[in-house]
Short mmCIF file of C-alpha atoms in Angstrom, two decimals:
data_model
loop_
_atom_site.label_atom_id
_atom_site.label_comp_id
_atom_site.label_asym_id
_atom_site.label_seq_id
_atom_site.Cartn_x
_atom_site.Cartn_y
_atom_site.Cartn_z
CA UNK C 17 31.52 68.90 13.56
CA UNK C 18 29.04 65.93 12.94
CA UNK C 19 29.41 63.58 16.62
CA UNK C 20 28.69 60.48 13.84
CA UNK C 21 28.52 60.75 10.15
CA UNK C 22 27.37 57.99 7.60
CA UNK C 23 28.42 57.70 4.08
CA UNK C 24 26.71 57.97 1.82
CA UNK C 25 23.56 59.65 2.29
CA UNK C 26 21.63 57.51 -0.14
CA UNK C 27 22.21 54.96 -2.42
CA UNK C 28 21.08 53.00 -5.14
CA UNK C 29 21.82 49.61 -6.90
CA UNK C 30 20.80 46.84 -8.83
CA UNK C 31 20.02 43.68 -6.75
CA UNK C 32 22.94 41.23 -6.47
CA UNK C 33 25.47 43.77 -6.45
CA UNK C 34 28.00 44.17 -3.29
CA UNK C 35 27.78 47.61 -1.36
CA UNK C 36 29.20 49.29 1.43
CA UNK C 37 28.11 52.02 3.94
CA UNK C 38 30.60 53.74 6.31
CA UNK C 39 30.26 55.09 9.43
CA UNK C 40 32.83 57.41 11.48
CA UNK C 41 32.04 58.88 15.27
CA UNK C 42 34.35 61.39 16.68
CA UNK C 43 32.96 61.42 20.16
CA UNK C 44 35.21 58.62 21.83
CA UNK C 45 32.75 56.54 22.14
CA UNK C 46 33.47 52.56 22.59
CA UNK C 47 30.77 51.09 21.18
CA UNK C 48 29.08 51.12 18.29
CA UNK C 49 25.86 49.58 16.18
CA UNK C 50 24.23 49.67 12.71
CA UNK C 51 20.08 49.30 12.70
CA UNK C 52 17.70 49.08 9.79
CA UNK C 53 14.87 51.11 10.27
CA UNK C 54 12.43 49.53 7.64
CA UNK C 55 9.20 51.10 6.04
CA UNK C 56 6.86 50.54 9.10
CA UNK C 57 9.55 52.96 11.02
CA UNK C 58 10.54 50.26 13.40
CA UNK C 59 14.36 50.26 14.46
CA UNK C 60 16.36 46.72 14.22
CA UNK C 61 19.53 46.38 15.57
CA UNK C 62 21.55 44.27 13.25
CA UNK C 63 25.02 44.73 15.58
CA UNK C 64 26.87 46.03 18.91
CA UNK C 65 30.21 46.36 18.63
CA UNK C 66 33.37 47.26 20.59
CA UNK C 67 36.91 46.48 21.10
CA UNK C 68 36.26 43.51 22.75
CA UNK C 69 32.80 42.18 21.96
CA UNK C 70 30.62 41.75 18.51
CA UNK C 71 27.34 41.02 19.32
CA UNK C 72 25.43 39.97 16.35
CA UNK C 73 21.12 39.88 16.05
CA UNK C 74 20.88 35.95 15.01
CA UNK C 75 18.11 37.40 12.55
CA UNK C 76 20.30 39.15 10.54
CA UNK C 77 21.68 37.17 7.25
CA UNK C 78 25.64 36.58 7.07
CA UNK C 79 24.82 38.12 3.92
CA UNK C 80 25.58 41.92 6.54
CA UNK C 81 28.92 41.93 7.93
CA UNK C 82 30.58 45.24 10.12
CA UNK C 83 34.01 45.83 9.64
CA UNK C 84 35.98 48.02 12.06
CA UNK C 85 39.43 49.37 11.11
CA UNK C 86 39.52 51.19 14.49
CA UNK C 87 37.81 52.21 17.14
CA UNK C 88 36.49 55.57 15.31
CA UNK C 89 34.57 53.25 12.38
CA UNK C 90 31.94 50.54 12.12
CA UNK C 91 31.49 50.11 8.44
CA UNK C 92 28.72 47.40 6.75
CA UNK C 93 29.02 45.50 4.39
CA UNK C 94 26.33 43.89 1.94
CA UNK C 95 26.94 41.23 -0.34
CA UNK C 96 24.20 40.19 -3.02
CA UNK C 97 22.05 42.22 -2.64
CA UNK C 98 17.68 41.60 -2.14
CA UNK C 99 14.99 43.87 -2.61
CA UNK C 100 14.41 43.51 0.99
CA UNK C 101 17.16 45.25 1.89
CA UNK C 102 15.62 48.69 0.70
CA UNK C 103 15.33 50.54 4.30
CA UNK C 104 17.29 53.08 6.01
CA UNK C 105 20.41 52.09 8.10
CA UNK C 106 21.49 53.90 11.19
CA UNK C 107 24.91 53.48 12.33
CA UNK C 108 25.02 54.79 16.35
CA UNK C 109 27.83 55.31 19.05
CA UNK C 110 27.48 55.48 22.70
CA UNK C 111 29.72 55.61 25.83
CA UNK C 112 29.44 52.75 28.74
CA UNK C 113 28.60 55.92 31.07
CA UNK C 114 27.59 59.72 30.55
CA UNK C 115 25.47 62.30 32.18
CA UNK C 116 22.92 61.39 30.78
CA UNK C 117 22.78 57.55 31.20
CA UNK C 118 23.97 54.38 30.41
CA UNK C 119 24.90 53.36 27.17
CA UNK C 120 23.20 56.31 25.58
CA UNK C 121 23.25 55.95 21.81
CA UNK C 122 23.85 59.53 19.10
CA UNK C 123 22.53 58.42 15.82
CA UNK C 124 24.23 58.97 12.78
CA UNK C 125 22.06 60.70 9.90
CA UNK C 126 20.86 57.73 8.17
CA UNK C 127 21.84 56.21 4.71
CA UNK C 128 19.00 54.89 2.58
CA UNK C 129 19.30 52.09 0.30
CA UNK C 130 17.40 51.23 -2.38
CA UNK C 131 17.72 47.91 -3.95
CA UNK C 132 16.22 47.68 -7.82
CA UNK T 28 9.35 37.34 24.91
CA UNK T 29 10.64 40.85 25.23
CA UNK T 30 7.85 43.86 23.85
CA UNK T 31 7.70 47.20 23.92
CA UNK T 32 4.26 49.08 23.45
CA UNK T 33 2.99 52.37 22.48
CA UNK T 34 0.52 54.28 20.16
CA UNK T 35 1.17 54.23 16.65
CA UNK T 36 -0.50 57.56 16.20
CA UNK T 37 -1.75 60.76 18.04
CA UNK T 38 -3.17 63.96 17.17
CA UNK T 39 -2.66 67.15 19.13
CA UNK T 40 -3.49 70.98 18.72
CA UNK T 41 -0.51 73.52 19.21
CA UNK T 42 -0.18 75.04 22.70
CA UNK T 43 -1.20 71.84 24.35
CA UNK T 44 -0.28 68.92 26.26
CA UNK T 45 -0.30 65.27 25.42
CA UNK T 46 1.36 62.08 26.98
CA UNK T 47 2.86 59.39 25.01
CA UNK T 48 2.48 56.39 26.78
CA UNK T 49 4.64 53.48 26.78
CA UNK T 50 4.97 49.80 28.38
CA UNK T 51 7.48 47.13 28.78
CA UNK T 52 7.99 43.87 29.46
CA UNK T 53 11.73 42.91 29.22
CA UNK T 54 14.42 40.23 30.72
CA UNK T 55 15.69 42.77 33.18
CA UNK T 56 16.01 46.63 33.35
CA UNK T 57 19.05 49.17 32.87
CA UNK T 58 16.83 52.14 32.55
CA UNK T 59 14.59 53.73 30.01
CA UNK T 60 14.94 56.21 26.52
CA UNK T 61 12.99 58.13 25.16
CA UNK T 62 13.81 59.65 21.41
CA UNK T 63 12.48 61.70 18.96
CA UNK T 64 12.51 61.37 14.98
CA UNK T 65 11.80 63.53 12.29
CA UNK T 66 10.80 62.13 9.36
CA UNK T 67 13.92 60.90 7.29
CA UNK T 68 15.59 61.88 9.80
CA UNK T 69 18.12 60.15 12.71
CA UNK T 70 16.59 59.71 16.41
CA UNK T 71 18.09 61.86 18.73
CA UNK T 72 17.84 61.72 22.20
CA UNK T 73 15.79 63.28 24.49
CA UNK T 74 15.67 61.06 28.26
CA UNK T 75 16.54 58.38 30.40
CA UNK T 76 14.55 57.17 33.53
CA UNK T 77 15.95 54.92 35.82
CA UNK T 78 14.49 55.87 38.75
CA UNK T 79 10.77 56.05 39.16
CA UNK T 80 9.44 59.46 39.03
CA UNK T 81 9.19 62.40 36.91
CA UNK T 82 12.27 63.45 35.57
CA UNK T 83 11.78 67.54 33.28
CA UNK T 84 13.67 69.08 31.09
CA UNK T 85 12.12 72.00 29.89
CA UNK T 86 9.03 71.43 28.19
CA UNK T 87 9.58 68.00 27.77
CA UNK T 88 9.62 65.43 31.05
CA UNK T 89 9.76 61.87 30.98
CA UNK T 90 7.58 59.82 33.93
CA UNK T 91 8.75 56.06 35.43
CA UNK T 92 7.25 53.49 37.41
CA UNK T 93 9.52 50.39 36.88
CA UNK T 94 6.58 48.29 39.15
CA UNK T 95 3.97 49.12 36.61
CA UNK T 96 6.67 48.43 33.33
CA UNK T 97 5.08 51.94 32.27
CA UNK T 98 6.17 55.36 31.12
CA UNK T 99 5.18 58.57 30.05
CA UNK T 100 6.80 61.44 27.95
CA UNK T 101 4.28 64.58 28.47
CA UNK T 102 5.15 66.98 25.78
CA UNK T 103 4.19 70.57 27.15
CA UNK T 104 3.17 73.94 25.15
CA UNK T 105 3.25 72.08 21.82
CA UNK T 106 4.55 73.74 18.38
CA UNK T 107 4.53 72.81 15.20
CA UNK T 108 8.23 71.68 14.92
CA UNK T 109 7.69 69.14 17.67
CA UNK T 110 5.68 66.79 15.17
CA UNK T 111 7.56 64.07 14.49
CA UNK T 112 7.94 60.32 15.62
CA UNK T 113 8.52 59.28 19.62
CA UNK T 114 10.36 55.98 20.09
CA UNK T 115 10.54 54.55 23.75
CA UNK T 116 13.27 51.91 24.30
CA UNK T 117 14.41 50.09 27.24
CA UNK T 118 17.68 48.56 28.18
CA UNK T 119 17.76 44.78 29.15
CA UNK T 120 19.92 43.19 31.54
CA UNK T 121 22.43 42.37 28.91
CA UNK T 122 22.51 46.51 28.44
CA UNK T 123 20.77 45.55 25.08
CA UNK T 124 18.41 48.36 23.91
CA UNK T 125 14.85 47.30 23.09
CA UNK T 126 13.22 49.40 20.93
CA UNK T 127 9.12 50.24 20.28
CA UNK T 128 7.88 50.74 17.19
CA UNK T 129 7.20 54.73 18.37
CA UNK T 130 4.45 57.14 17.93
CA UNK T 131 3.94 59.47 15.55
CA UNK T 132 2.83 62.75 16.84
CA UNK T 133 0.64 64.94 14.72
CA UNK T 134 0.34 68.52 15.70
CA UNK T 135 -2.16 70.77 14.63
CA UNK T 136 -2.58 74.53 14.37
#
């Protein structure tokens, strides 16, 4: 079974349109985060969030909000959409403490978006 | 300001060994990552440093010295499927991960 999975894989729309882009992680985990990885490669986190805490990059426009029905899910939603949106988003999970560190994030498989 | 360096680009031949080479300078530190990336692909992990000192995992180990704000990944016995993208990132004092902009690692035959 996939440890995070992102829906959907890619997707395309017209600019100014509303989209949204799920993401599910079945590995306990109690945090979780959505990053745009844009055409230079570079990773951006956009937000951190748990049960208790959203921590929100100050660069990214209010236009980007995560939703979180539970604890399993970190959806994000775009509204009006730019052509400078087109990247790939990451949604990511990670546990306070594992074996192999703190905090260490499993990446889901990436949605690209494509804004025309 | 918080920065994270490293190549943007190496070249290696398969069956060798390179170093990726990264520094930091960040508002405190909670330890260090390195991933890999295959193109259009997610990051996945492959270490965390701490500690200094050389930390291995098989053909891949992962080098710290927090006094220098420098580490290594050394990359051992290279193949062809080990071409990809290697991001370092490094976790503030607010457990916030900073990310570089990672190299990508060209292997050839």
């Amino acid at each position: 079974d996939t440890a995070v999975s992102q829906t959907p894989k890619y997707l395309v729309t017209q600019m100014g349109n509303d989209k949204s882009i799920k993401c599910e992680q079945n590995l306990g985990h109690d945090t979780m985060y959505w990053y745009k990885q844009d055409s230079k490669k570079f990773l951006k986190i956009m937000f951190s969030y748990n049960n208790k805490e959203l921590i929100i990059n100050e660069t990214v426009p209010n236009r980007f909000s995560p939703k979180s029905p539970d604890k399993a899910h970190l959806n994000l939603h775009i509204n009006s959409l730019e052509l400078g949106d087109s990247a790939v988003y990451f949604c990511a999970s990670s546990q306070e403490w594992s074996s192999e560190g703190t905090d260490t994030q499993y990446f889901g498989p990436g949605t690209r978006l494509t804004v025309l | 300001g918080q920065n994270i360096d490293q190549p943007t680009e190496m070249t290696a031949t398969e069956g060798a060994i390179v170093q990726i080479n990264c520094t930091y300078q960040t508002s405190g530190f909670n330890g260090l990552f390195w991933y890999q990336q295959h193109a259009g692909e997610a990051p996945t992990f492959l270490s965390y440093n701490v500690l200094d000192g050389l930390e291995e995992k098989g053909r891949f180990s992962s080098f710290l010295s927090r006094s220098k704000g420098y580490s290594y990944l050394l990359l051992k016995e290279l193949q062809m499927k080990d071409s990809a993208s290697y991001l370092c990132a490094v976790m503030d004092s607010n457990y916030q991960l900073i990310w570089g902009a990672g190299t990508k690692l060209i292997i050839k035959p």
